[in-house]
Short mmCIF file of C-alpha atoms in Angstrom, two decimals:
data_model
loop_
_atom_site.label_atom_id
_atom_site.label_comp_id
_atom_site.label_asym_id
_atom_site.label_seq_id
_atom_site.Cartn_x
_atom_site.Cartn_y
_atom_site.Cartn_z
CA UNK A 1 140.22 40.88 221.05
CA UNK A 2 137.76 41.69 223.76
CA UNK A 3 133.99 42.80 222.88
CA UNK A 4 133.86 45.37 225.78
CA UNK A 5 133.89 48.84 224.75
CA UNK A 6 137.33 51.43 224.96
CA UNK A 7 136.07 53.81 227.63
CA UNK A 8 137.82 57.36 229.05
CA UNK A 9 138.64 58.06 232.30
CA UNK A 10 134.93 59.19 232.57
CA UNK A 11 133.42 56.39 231.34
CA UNK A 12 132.59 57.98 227.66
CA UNK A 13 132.87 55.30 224.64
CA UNK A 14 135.58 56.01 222.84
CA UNK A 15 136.11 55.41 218.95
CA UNK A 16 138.61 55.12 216.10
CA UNK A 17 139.80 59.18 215.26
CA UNK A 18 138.23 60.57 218.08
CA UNK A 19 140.17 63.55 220.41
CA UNK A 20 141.27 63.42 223.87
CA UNK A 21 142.97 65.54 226.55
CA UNK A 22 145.32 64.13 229.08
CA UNK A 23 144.02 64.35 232.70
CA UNK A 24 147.64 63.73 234.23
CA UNK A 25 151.49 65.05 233.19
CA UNK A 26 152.79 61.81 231.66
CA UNK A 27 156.50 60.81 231.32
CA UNK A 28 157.34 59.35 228.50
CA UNK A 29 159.34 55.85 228.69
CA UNK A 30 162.37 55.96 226.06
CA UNK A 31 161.82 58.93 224.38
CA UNK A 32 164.86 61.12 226.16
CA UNK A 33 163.09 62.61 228.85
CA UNK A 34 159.89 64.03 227.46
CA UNK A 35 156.81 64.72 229.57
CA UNK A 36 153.59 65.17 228.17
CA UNK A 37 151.51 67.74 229.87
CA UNK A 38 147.93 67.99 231.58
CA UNK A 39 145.67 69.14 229.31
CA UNK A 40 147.37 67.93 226.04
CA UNK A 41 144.99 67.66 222.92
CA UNK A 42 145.54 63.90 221.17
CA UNK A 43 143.63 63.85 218.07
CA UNK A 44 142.68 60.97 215.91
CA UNK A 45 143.19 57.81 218.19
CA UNK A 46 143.56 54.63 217.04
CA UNK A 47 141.91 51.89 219.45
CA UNK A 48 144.10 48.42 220.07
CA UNK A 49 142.52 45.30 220.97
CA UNK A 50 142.85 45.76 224.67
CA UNK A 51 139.97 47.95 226.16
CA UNK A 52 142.62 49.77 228.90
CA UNK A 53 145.18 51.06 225.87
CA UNK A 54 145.05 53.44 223.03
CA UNK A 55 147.28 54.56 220.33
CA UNK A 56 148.08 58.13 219.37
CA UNK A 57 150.60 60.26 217.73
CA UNK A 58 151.94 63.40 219.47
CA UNK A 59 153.97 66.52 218.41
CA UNK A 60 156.64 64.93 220.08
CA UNK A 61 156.57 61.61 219.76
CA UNK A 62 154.77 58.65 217.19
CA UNK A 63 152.87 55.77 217.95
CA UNK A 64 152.73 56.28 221.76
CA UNK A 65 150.94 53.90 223.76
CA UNK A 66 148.50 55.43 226.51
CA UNK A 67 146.10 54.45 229.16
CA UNK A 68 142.67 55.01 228.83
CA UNK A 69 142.59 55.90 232.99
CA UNK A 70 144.96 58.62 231.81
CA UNK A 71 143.03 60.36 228.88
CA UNK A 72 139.03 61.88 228.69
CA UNK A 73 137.21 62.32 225.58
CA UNK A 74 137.69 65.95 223.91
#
């Protein structure tokens, strides 16, 4: 586990349960053709010991895996 911080695509410190919004459409790998749209609310992340990754659960789909480059902070 790294000591830098889990930052947004804006550079905002993230934290354990906070919200973000998608800043790109994202496909979703494996989960039969679902795409996750611009502008999505995530609430209540989880952070992962690598600064560039989150985790998050979606109306569509549970324990996704996303990006930080992909997300800003709600």
């Amino acid at each position: 586990m790294t000591d830098a911080p889990t930052r947004d695509s804006n550079g905002n410190v993230l934290a354990d349960g906070d919200s973000v919004t998608l800043i790109k459409d994202l496909k979703v790998k494996g989960s039969g053709g679902v795409t996750l749209k611009r502008g999505t609310l995530v609430k209540n992340i989880r952070l992962t010991g690598d600064p560039d990754e989150i985790e998050a659960n979606v109306e569509k789909v549970r324990g996704l895996v996303l990006r930080t480059e992909f997300v800003k902070k709600a």
